[in-house]
Short mmCIF file of N, CA and C in Angstrom, two decimals:
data_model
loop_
_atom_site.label_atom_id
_atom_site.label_comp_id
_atom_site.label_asym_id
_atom_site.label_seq_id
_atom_site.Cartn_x
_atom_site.Cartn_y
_atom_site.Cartn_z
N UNK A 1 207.56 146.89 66.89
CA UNK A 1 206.22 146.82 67.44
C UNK A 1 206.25 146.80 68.97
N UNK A 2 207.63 146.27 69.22
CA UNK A 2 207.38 146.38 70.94
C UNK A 2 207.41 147.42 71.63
N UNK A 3 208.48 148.67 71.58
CA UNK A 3 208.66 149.91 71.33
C UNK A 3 207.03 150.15 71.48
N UNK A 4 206.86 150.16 70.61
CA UNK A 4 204.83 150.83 70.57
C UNK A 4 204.38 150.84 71.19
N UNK A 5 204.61 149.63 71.68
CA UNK A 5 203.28 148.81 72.86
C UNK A 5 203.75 149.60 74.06
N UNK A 6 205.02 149.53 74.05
CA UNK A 6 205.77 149.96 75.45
C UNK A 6 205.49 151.65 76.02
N UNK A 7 205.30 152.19 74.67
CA UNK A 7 205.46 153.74 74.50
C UNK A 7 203.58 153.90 75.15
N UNK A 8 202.75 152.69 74.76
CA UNK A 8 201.22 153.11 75.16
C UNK A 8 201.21 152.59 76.54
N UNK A 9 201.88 152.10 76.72
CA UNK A 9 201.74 151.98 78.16
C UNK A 9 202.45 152.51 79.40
N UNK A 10 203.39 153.02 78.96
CA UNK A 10 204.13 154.46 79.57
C UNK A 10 203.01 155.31 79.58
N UNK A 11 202.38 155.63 78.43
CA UNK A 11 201.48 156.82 78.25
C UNK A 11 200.20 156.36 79.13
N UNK A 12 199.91 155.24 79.30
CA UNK A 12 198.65 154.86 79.94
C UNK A 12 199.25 154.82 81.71
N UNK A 13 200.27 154.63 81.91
CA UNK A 13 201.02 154.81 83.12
C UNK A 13 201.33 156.27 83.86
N UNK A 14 201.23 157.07 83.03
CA UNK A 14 201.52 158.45 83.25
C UNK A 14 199.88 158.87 83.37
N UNK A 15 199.05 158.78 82.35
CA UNK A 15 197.79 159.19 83.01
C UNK A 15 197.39 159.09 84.22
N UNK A 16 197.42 157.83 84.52
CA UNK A 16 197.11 156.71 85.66
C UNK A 16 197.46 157.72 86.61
N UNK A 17 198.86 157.83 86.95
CA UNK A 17 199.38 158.65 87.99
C UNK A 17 199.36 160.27 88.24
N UNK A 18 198.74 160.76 87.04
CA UNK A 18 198.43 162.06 87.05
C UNK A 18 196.96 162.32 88.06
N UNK A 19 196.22 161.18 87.60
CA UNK A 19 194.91 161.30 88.49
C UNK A 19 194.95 160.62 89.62
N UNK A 20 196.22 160.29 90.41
CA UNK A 20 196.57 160.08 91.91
C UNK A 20 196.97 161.03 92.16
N UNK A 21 198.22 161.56 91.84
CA UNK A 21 198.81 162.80 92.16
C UNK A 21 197.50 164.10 92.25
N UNK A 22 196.73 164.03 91.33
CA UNK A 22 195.21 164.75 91.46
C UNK A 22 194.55 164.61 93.08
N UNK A 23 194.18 163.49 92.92
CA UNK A 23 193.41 163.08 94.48
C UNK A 23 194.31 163.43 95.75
N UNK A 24 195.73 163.38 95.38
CA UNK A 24 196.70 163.66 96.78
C UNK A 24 196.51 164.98 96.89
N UNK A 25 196.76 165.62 96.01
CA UNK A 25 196.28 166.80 95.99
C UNK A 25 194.93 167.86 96.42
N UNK A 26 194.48 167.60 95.88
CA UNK A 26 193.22 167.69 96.78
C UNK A 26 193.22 167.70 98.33
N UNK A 27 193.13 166.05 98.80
CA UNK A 27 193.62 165.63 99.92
C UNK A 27 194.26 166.62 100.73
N UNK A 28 194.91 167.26 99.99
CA UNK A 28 196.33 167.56 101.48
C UNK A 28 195.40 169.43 101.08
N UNK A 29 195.14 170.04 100.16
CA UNK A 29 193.59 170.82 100.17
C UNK A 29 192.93 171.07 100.92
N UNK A 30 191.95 169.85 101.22
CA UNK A 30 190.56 169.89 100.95
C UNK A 30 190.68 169.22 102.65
N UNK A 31 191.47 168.23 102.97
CA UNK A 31 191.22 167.35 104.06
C UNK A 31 192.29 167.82 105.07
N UNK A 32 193.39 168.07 104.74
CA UNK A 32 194.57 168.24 105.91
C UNK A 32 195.64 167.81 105.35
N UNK A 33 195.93 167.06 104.49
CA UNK A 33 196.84 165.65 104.33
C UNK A 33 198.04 166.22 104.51
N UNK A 34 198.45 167.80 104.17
CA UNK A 34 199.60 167.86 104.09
C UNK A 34 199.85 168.54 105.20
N UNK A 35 199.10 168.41 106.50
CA UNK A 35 199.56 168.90 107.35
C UNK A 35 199.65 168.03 108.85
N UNK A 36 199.96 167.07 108.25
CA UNK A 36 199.96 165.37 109.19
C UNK A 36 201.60 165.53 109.86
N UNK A 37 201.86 165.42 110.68
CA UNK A 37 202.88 165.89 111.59
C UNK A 37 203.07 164.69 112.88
N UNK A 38 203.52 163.70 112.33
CA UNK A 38 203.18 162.39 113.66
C UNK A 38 204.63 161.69 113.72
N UNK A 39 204.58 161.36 114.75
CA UNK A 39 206.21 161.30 115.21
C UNK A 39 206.87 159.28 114.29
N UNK A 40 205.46 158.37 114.54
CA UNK A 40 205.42 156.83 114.84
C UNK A 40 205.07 156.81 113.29
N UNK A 41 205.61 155.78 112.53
CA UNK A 41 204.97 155.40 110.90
C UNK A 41 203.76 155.09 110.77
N UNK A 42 203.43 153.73 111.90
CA UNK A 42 202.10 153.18 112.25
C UNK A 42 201.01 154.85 112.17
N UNK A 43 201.19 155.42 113.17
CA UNK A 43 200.49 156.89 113.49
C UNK A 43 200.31 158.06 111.68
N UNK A 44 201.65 157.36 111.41
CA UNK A 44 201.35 158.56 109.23
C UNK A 44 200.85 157.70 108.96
N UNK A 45 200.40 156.18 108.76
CA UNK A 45 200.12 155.67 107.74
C UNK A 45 197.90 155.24 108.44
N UNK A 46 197.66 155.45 109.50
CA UNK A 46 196.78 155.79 109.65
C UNK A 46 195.79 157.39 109.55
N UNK A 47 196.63 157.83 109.60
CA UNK A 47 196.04 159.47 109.58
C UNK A 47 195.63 159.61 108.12
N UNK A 48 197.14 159.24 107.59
CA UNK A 48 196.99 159.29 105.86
C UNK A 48 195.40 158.53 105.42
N UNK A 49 195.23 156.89 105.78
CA UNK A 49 194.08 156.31 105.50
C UNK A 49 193.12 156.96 105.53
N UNK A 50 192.94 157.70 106.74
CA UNK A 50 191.28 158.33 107.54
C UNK A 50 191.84 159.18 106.57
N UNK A 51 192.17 160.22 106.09
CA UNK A 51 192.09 161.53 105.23
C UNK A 51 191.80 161.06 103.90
N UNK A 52 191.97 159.48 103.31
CA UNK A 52 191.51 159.51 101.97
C UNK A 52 190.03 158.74 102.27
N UNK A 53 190.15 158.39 103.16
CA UNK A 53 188.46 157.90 103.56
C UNK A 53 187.67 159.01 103.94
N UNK A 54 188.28 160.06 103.79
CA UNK A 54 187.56 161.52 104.63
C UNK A 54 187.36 161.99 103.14
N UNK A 55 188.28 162.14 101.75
CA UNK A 55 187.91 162.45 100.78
C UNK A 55 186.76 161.78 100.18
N UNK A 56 187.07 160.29 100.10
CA UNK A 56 185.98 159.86 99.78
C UNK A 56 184.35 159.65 100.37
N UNK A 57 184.68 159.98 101.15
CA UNK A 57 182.89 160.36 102.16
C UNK A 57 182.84 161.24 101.66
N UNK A 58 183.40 162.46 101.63
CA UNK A 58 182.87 163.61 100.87
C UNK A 58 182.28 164.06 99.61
N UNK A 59 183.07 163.30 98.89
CA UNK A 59 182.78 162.65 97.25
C UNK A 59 180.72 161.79 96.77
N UNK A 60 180.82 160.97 98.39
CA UNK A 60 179.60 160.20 98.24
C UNK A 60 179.08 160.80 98.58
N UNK A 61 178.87 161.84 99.62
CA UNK A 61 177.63 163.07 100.48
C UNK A 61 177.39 163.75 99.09
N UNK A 62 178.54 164.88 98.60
CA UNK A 62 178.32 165.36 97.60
C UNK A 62 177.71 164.81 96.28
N UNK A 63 177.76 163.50 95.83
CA UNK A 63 177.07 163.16 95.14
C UNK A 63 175.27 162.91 95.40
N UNK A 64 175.41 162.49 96.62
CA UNK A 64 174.31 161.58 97.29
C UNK A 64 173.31 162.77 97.58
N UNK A 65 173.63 164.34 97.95
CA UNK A 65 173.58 165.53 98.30
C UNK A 65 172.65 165.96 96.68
N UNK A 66 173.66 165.84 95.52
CA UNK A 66 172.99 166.14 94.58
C UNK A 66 171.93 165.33 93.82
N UNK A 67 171.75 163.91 94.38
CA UNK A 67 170.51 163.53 93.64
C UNK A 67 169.50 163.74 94.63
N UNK A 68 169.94 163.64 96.14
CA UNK A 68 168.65 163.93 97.21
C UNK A 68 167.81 165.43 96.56
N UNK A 69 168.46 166.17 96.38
CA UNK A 69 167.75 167.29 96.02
C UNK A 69 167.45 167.31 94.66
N UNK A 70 167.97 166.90 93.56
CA UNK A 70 167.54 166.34 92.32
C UNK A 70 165.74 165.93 92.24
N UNK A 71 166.10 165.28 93.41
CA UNK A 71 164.58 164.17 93.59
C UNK A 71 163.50 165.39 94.24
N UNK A 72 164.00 166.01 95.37
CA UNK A 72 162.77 166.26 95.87
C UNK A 72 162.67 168.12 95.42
N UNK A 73 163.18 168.42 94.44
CA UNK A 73 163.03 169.87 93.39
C UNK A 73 162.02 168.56 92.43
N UNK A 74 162.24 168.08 91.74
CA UNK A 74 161.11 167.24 90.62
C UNK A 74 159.98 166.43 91.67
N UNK A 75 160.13 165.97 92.70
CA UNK A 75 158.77 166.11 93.07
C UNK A 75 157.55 167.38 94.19
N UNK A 76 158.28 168.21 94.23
CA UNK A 76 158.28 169.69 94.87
C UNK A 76 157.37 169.89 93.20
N UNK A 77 157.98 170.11 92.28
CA UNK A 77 157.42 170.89 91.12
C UNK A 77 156.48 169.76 90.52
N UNK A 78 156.42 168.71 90.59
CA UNK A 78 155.35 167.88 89.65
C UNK A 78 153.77 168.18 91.13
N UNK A 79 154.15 168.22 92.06
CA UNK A 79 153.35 168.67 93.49
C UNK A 79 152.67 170.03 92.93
N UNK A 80 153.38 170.76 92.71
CA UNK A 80 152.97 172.13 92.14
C UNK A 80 151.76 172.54 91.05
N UNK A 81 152.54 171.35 90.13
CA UNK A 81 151.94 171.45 89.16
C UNK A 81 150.24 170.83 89.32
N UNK A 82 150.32 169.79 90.39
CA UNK A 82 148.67 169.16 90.65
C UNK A 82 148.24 169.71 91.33
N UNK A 83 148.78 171.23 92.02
CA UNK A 83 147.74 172.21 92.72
C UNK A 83 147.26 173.25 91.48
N UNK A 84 148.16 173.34 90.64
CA UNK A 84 147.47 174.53 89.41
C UNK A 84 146.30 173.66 88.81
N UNK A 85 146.41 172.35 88.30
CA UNK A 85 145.31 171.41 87.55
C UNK A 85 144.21 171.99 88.45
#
């Protein structure tokens, strides 16, 4: 039974890290990440930060992006609709 347990959590461990390896990905994509070139550790391990804080702002605009317009297409058309009445 321990075996088992061990084998689901390998498997729950490997997901886990598939959808980091995902986001790094992206990242070095979408933001720059893989093109960080800094001589000082202090200097990679800040650049690195701001580029996953740069993914994730993007993530919230883009979301935030799709309900702003969500909202004002349904009240644009319910508007519409009380000029035909």
């Amino acid at each position: 039974m321990h075996i088992k347990s061990d084998r689901k959590q390998d498997y729950r461990d490997i997901c886990e890290r598939v959808e980091v390896e995902r986001k790094f990905s992206l990242a070095k994509l979408k933001c720059g990440l893989g093109k960080i070139y800094t001589r000082l550790a202090e200097t990679t391990e800040s650049v690195i930060a701001l580029s996953i804080l740069m993914v994730n702002l993007k993530k919230i605009y883009h979301d935030f992006s799709a309900l702003f317009s969500r909202f004002f297409l349904t009240v644009a058309y319910r508007e519409n609709l009380a000029f035909v009445q």
